[in-house]
PDB file of C-alpha atoms in Angstrom:
ATOM      1  CA  MET A  23      60.057  29.104-102.573  1.00  0.00           C
ATOM      2  CA  ALA A  24      61.391  32.421-102.567  1.00  0.00           C
ATOM      3  CA  ASN A  25      59.801  33.113 -99.119  1.00  0.00           C
ATOM      4  CA  LEU A  26      61.821  29.812 -97.718  1.00  0.00           C
ATOM      5  CA  ARG A  27      64.820  31.167 -99.055  1.00  0.00           C
ATOM      6  CA  PHE A  28      64.191  34.639 -97.109  1.00  0.00           C
ATOM      7  CA  VAL A  29      63.417  32.766 -93.861  1.00  0.00           C
ATOM      8  CA  LEU A  30      66.542  30.887 -94.001  1.00  0.00           C
ATOM      9  CA  LEU A  31      68.515  34.398 -94.477  1.00  0.00           C
ATOM     10  CA  LEU A  32      66.593  35.900 -91.553  1.00  0.00           C
ATOM     11  CA  LEU A  33      67.231  32.737 -89.308  1.00  0.00           C
ATOM     12  CA  GLY A  34      70.838  33.101 -90.312  1.00  0.00           C
ATOM     13  CA  VAL A  35      71.101  36.479 -89.306  1.00  0.00           C
ATOM     14  CA  MET A  36      69.383  35.894 -86.151  1.00  0.00           C
ATOM     15  CA  LEU A  37      71.773  33.309 -85.139  1.00  0.00           C
ATOM     16  CA  CYS A  38      74.787  35.303 -85.927  1.00  0.00           C
ATOM     17  CA  PHE A  39      73.428  38.317 -84.071  1.00  0.00           C
ATOM     18  CA  ASN A  40      72.605  36.063 -81.131  1.00  0.00           C
ATOM     19  CA  SER A  41      76.256  34.556 -81.250  1.00  0.00           C
ATOM     20  CA  TRP A  42      77.258  38.333 -81.088  1.00  0.00           C
ATOM     21  CA  ARG A  43      75.340  39.078 -78.013  1.00  0.00           C
ATOM     22  CA  GLU A  44      76.318  35.995 -76.286  1.00  0.00           C
ATOM     23  CA  PHE A  45      80.075  36.682 -77.287  1.00  0.00           C
ATOM     24  CA  SER A  46      79.563  40.331 -75.508  1.00  0.00           C
ATOM     25  CA  LEU A  47      78.470  38.382 -72.512  1.00  0.00           C
ATOM     26  CA  TYR A  48      81.288  35.838 -72.648  1.00  0.00           C
ATOM     27  CA  SER A  49      83.912  38.320 -72.978  1.00  0.00           C
ATOM     28  CA  THR A  50      83.002  40.148 -69.899  1.00  0.00           C
ATOM     29  CA  GLY A  51      82.855  37.383 -67.451  1.00  0.00           C
ATOM     30  CA  THR A  52      84.264  34.309 -66.167  1.00  0.00           C
ATOM     31  CA  SER A  53      82.697  30.927 -66.031  1.00  0.00           C
ATOM     32  CA  GLU A  54      82.764  30.726 -62.216  1.00  0.00           C
ATOM     33  CA  PRO A  55      80.387  33.384 -60.689  1.00  0.00           C
ATOM     34  CA  GLU A  56      81.973  36.065 -58.585  1.00  0.00           C
ATOM     35  CA  ILE A  57      80.471  36.701 -55.280  1.00  0.00           C
ATOM     36  CA  ILE A  58      79.549  40.395 -54.731  1.00  0.00           C
ATOM     37  CA  GLN A  59      77.387  42.298 -52.181  1.00  0.00           C
ATOM     38  CA  LEU A  60      74.444  44.214 -53.741  1.00  0.00           C
ATOM     39  CA  ASP A  61      75.870  47.590 -52.584  1.00  0.00           C
ATOM     40  CA  ALA A  62      79.018  46.978 -54.363  1.00  0.00           C
ATOM     41  CA  LEU A  63      77.012  45.961 -57.617  1.00  0.00           C
ATOM     42  CA  GLY A  64      74.862  48.798 -57.427  1.00  0.00           C
ATOM     43  CA  SER A  65      77.541  51.219 -56.850  1.00  0.00           C
ATOM     44  CA  ASN A  66      79.924  50.236 -59.560  1.00  0.00           C
ATOM     45  CA  GLU A  67      79.203  51.761 -63.305  1.00  0.00           C
ATOM     46  CA  ASP A  68      81.905  49.440 -64.815  1.00  0.00           C
ATOM     47  CA  ILE A  69      81.285  45.894 -63.743  1.00  0.00           C
ATOM     48  CA  SER A  70      84.348  43.673 -64.631  1.00  0.00           C
ATOM     49  CA  ASN A  71      82.949  40.197 -64.224  1.00  0.00           C
ATOM     50  CA  ILE A  72      79.018  39.910 -65.283  1.00  0.00           C
ATOM     51  CA  HIS A  73      78.563  36.154 -63.970  1.00  0.00           C
ATOM     52  CA  LEU A  74      77.864  36.911 -60.387  1.00  0.00           C
ATOM     53  CA  THR A  75      76.268  35.721 -57.180  1.00  0.00           C
ATOM     54  CA  VAL A  76      74.528  38.632 -55.490  1.00  0.00           C
ATOM     55  CA  THR A  77      74.314  38.567 -51.659  1.00  0.00           C
ATOM     56  CA  ASP A  78      72.990  41.049 -48.812  1.00  0.00           C
ATOM     57  CA  PHE A  79      69.756  42.227 -50.448  1.00  0.00           C
ATOM     58  CA  ILE A  80      66.204  42.088 -49.981  1.00  0.00           C
ATOM     59  CA  PHE A  81      63.405  42.174 -52.401  1.00  0.00           C
ATOM     60  CA  ALA A  82      60.985  44.903 -52.989  1.00  0.00           C
ATOM     61  CA  ASP A  83      57.636  44.361 -51.795  1.00  0.00           C
ATOM     62  CA  GLU A  84      56.437  45.084 -55.396  1.00  0.00           C
ATOM     63  CA  TYR A  85      57.481  44.154 -58.976  1.00  0.00           C
ATOM     64  CA  VAL A  86      56.679  44.438 -62.326  1.00  0.00           C
ATOM     65  CA  PHE A  87      55.574  41.290 -64.254  1.00  0.00           C
ATOM     66  CA  GLU A  88      54.877  40.169 -67.951  1.00  0.00           C
ATOM     67  CA  GLU A  89      52.097  37.726 -68.684  1.00  0.00           C
ATOM     68  CA  GLU A  90      50.607  36.069 -71.671  1.00  0.00           C
ATOM     69  CA  GLU A  91      47.677  37.951 -73.447  1.00  0.00           C
ATOM     70  CA  ASP A  92      45.560  34.675 -73.889  1.00  0.00           C
ATOM     71  CA  THR A  93      46.253  32.927 -70.649  1.00  0.00           C
ATOM     72  CA  GLY A  94      47.209  35.678 -68.303  1.00  0.00           C
ATOM     73  CA  LYS A  95      49.963  33.427 -66.994  1.00  0.00           C
ATOM     74  CA  VAL A  96      53.030  35.256 -65.759  1.00  0.00           C
ATOM     75  CA  THR A  97      56.064  34.621 -68.269  1.00  0.00           C
ATOM     76  CA  ARG A  98      58.772  37.193 -66.853  1.00  0.00           C
ATOM     77  CA  ALA A  99      59.224  39.237 -63.615  1.00  0.00           C
ATOM     78  CA  TRP A 100      61.570  42.116 -62.800  1.00  0.00           C
ATOM     79  CA  ILE A 101      62.164  42.470 -59.065  1.00  0.00           C
ATOM     80  CA  PRO A 102      63.977  45.628 -57.441  1.00  0.00           C
ATOM     81  CA  LEU A 103      66.721  44.462 -55.294  1.00  0.00           C
ATOM     82  CA  LEU A 104      67.201  46.697 -52.162  1.00  0.00           C
ATOM     83  CA  LEU A 105      69.876  46.970 -49.338  1.00  0.00           C
ATOM     84  CA  GLU A 106      69.514  45.063 -46.359  1.00  0.00           C
ATOM     85  CA  GLY A 107      68.758  47.190 -43.472  1.00  0.00           C
ATOM     86  CA  ASP A 108      65.855  48.721 -41.262  1.00  0.00           C
ATOM     87  CA  MET A 109      62.822  47.873 -42.783  1.00  0.00           C
ATOM     88  CA  GLN A 110      61.409  51.352 -41.976  1.00  0.00           C
ATOM     89  CA  GLU A 111      63.962  52.944 -44.384  1.00  0.00           C
ATOM     90  CA  LEU A 112      64.352  50.915 -47.408  1.00  0.00           C
ATOM     91  CA  LYS A 113      67.557  51.926 -49.292  1.00  0.00           C
ATOM     92  CA  GLN A 114      68.492  51.627 -52.825  1.00  0.00           C
ATOM     93  CA  PRO A 115      72.096  51.281 -54.109  1.00  0.00           C
ATOM     94  CA  LYS A 116      73.551  54.187 -56.336  1.00  0.00           C
ATOM     95  CA  PHE A 117      72.353  52.400 -59.473  1.00  0.00           C
ATOM     96  CA  PRO A 118      69.171  50.542 -59.310  1.00  0.00           C
ATOM     97  CA  VAL A 119      69.762  46.732 -59.548  1.00  0.00           C
ATOM     98  CA  VAL A 120      66.741  44.773 -61.169  1.00  0.00           C
ATOM     99  CA  ALA A 121      66.630  41.059 -60.971  1.00  0.00           C
ATOM    100  CA  ARG A 122      64.940  39.557 -64.010  1.00  0.00           C
ATOM    101  CA  VAL A 123      63.291  36.087 -63.561  1.00  0.00           C
ATOM    102  CA  SER A 124      62.326  34.763 -67.037  1.00  0.00           C
ATOM    103  CA  GLY A 125      61.023  31.328 -68.241  1.00  0.00           C
ATOM    104  CA  LEU A 126      58.269  31.389 -65.685  1.00  0.00           C
ATOM    105  CA  LYS A 127      55.635  30.431 -68.147  1.00  0.00           C
ATOM    106  CA  GLY A 128      52.901  30.506 -65.391  1.00  0.00           C
ATOM    107  CA  ASN A 129      55.029  28.561 -63.170  1.00  0.00           C
ATOM    108  CA  GLU A 130      54.203  30.394 -59.988  1.00  0.00           C
ATOM    109  CA  GLN A 131      56.504  27.983 -57.654  1.00  0.00           C
ATOM    110  CA  LYS A 132      59.604  29.087 -59.638  1.00  0.00           C
ATOM    111  CA  LEU A 133      58.808  32.790 -58.912  1.00  0.00           C
ATOM    112  CA  GLN A 134      58.309  31.993 -55.304  1.00  0.00           C
ATOM    113  CA  SER A 135      61.383  29.941 -55.036  1.00  0.00           C
ATOM    114  CA  VAL A 136      63.426  33.020 -56.353  1.00  0.00           C
ATOM    115  CA  PHE A 137      61.872  35.004 -53.364  1.00  0.00           C
ATOM    116  CA  GLN A 138      63.087  32.634 -50.788  1.00  0.00           C
ATOM    117  CA  ARG A 139      66.659  32.841 -51.818  1.00  0.00           C
ATOM    118  CA  HIS A 140      69.136  34.969 -49.868  1.00  0.00           C
ATOM    119  CA  GLN A 141      71.651  34.974 -52.816  1.00  0.00           C
ATOM    120  CA  LEU A 142      71.013  35.070 -56.649  1.00  0.00           C
ATOM    121  CA  THR A 143      73.274  33.691 -59.213  1.00  0.00           C
ATOM    122  CA  GLY A 144      72.873  34.718 -62.876  1.00  0.00           C
ATOM    123  CA  VAL A 145      74.452  37.137 -65.479  1.00  0.00           C
ATOM    124  CA  VAL A 146      74.059  41.030 -65.711  1.00  0.00           C
ATOM    125  CA  VAL A 147      72.574  41.651 -69.079  1.00  0.00           C
ATOM    126  CA  SER A 148      72.245  45.526 -68.921  1.00  0.00           C
ATOM    127  CA  ASN A 149      74.418  45.951 -71.989  1.00  0.00           C
ATOM    128  CA  ILE A 150      71.966  43.680 -74.058  1.00  0.00           C
ATOM    129  CA  ALA A 151      68.655  43.996 -72.449  1.00  0.00           C
ATOM    130  CA  GLY A 152      68.000  47.064 -70.501  1.00  0.00           C
ATOM    131  CA  LEU A 153      64.301  47.989 -69.510  1.00  0.00           C
ATOM    132  CA  LYS A 154      61.730  49.162 -71.938  1.00  0.00           C
ATOM    133  CA  SER A 155      59.786  52.232 -71.566  1.00  0.00           C
ATOM    134  CA  ASP A 156      56.652  50.451 -70.392  1.00  0.00           C
ATOM    135  CA  GLU A 157      58.824  48.607 -67.791  1.00  0.00           C
ATOM    136  CA  LYS A 158      60.614  51.762 -66.719  1.00  0.00           C
ATOM    137  CA  LYS A 159      57.261  53.421 -66.243  1.00  0.00           C
ATOM    138  CA  LEU A 160      55.973  50.688 -63.990  1.00  0.00           C
ATOM    139  CA  MET A 161      59.259  50.358 -62.235  1.00  0.00           C
ATOM    140  CA  SER A 162      59.474  54.074 -61.375  1.00  0.00           C
ATOM    141  CA  THR A 163      56.442  53.700 -59.068  1.00  0.00           C
ATOM    142  CA  ILE A 164      58.206  51.088 -57.145  1.00  0.00           C
ATOM    143  CA  VAL A 165      61.528  52.573 -56.676  1.00  0.00           C
ATOM    144  CA  PRO A 166      60.615  56.345 -57.022  1.00  0.00           C
ATOM    145  CA  GLY A 167      63.516  58.869 -57.626  1.00  0.00           C
ATOM    146  CA  SER A 168      65.833  56.025 -59.530  1.00  0.00           C
ATOM    147  CA  ASP A 169      67.531  56.754 -62.833  1.00  0.00           C
ATOM    148  CA  LEU A 170      66.294  53.508 -64.393  1.00  0.00           C
ATOM    149  CA  SER A 171      68.218  54.216 -67.440  1.00  0.00           C
ATOM    150  CA  LYS A 172      71.400  53.235 -65.486  1.00  0.00           C
ATOM    151  CA  ALA A 173      69.660  50.109 -63.941  1.00  0.00           C
ATOM    152  CA  VAL A 174      71.742  47.111 -63.580  1.00  0.00           C
ATOM    153  CA  ILE A 175      69.678  44.135 -65.084  1.00  0.00           C
ATOM    154  CA  PHE A 176      70.424  40.945 -63.473  1.00  0.00           C
ATOM    155  CA  ASP A 177      69.177  37.817 -65.325  1.00  0.00           C
ATOM    156  CA  VAL A 178      68.524  35.373 -62.301  1.00  0.00           C
ATOM    157  CA  ASP A 179      69.587  31.785 -63.051  1.00  0.00           C
ATOM    158  CA  ARG A 180      70.900  32.641 -66.696  1.00  0.00           C
ATOM    159  CA  SER A 181      73.818  30.275 -67.681  1.00  0.00           C
ATOM    160  CA  PHE A 182      76.927  31.910 -68.589  1.00  0.00           C
ATOM    161  CA  PRO A 183      77.593  31.282 -72.333  1.00  0.00           C
ATOM    162  CA  THR A 184      80.186  28.854 -73.577  1.00  0.00           C
ATOM    163  CA  ALA A 185      82.613  29.174 -76.496  1.00  0.00           C
ATOM    164  CA  GLY A 186      80.895  26.149 -77.888  1.00  0.00           C
ATOM    165  CA  SER A 187      77.333  27.546 -77.714  1.00  0.00           C
ATOM    166  CA  ILE A 188      78.687  30.987 -79.426  1.00  0.00           C
ATOM    167  CA  ALA A 189      80.240  28.923 -82.012  1.00  0.00           C
ATOM    168  CA  GLY A 190      77.224  26.917 -82.726  1.00  0.00           C
ATOM    169  CA  PHE A 191      75.098  30.092 -83.193  1.00  0.00           C
ATOM    170  CA  PHE A 192      77.765  31.701 -85.420  1.00  0.00           C
ATOM    171  CA  PHE A 193      78.501  28.803 -87.785  1.00  0.00           C
ATOM    172  CA  GLY A 194      74.966  27.671 -87.670  1.00  0.00           C
ATOM    173  CA  GLY A 195      73.931  31.233 -88.761  1.00  0.00           C
ATOM    174  CA  LEU A 196      76.695  31.324 -91.418  1.00  0.00           C
ATOM    175  CA  ALA A 197      75.617  27.951 -92.745  1.00  0.00           C
ATOM    176  CA  LEU A 198      72.011  28.994 -93.170  1.00  0.00           C
ATOM    177  CA  ILE A 199      73.217  32.355 -94.984  1.00  0.00           C
ATOM    178  CA  GLY A 200      75.338  30.232 -97.137  1.00  0.00           C
ATOM    179  CA  VAL A 201      72.558  28.148 -98.032  1.00  0.00           C
ATOM    180  CA  PHE A 202      70.297  31.347 -98.994  1.00  0.00           C
ATOM    181  CA  VAL A 203      73.382  32.694-101.155  1.00  0.00           C
ATOM    182  CA  TRP A 204      73.575  29.464-102.678  1.00  0.00           C
ATOM    183  CA  TRP A 205      70.108  28.973-103.506  1.00  0.00           C
ATOM    184  CA  GLN A 206      69.396  32.642-104.511  1.00  0.00           C
ATOM    185  CA  PHE A 207      72.358  33.056-106.926  1.00  0.00           C
ATOM    186  CA  PHE A 208      73.850  29.589-107.994  1.00  0.00           C
ATOM    187  CA  SER A 209      71.117  26.889-107.896  1.00  0.00           C
ATOM    188  CA  GLY A 210      69.736  27.995-111.344  1.00  0.00           C
ATOM    189  CA  ARG A 211      66.226  28.329-110.091  1.00  0.00           C
TER     190      ARG A 211
END
């Protein structure tokens, strides 16, 4: 039973932490996406609205992906976005912009549908989900010379958080923490 109590505490803390992450996104964007060209997104260190529709880009020929160990199915992909222009001389914005496509679960059609798009809508998540060291290492071979520590991570098709979802995570987390405290200190067991 003691283990179950600590599972409740852990889940409560995770929900509260998730509400904080979602609130940090919510407070820096709008419910309607702002249309922005890739050049503008990749040249500005301070993004005033993180809910965006990105235009005027091309996808890099190569990308980094994550796959399930047991099945080998692709679950997530990171695709560098490049500026439109002469195909002989592909150009990057000042700050690299990487489109992250999550929730693939082996759905190759979903990834291919992203490659067919001329604009991408989603949320910039650089402040909560940067590139990990393995991803940076692989990405540096695709976009050499880029400072990937300043990469703009753009989560494709991520819905913008709502006040209701943030409150749900927060109060759900508080409720679980409250149950843990009651059970741990006041239940008499």
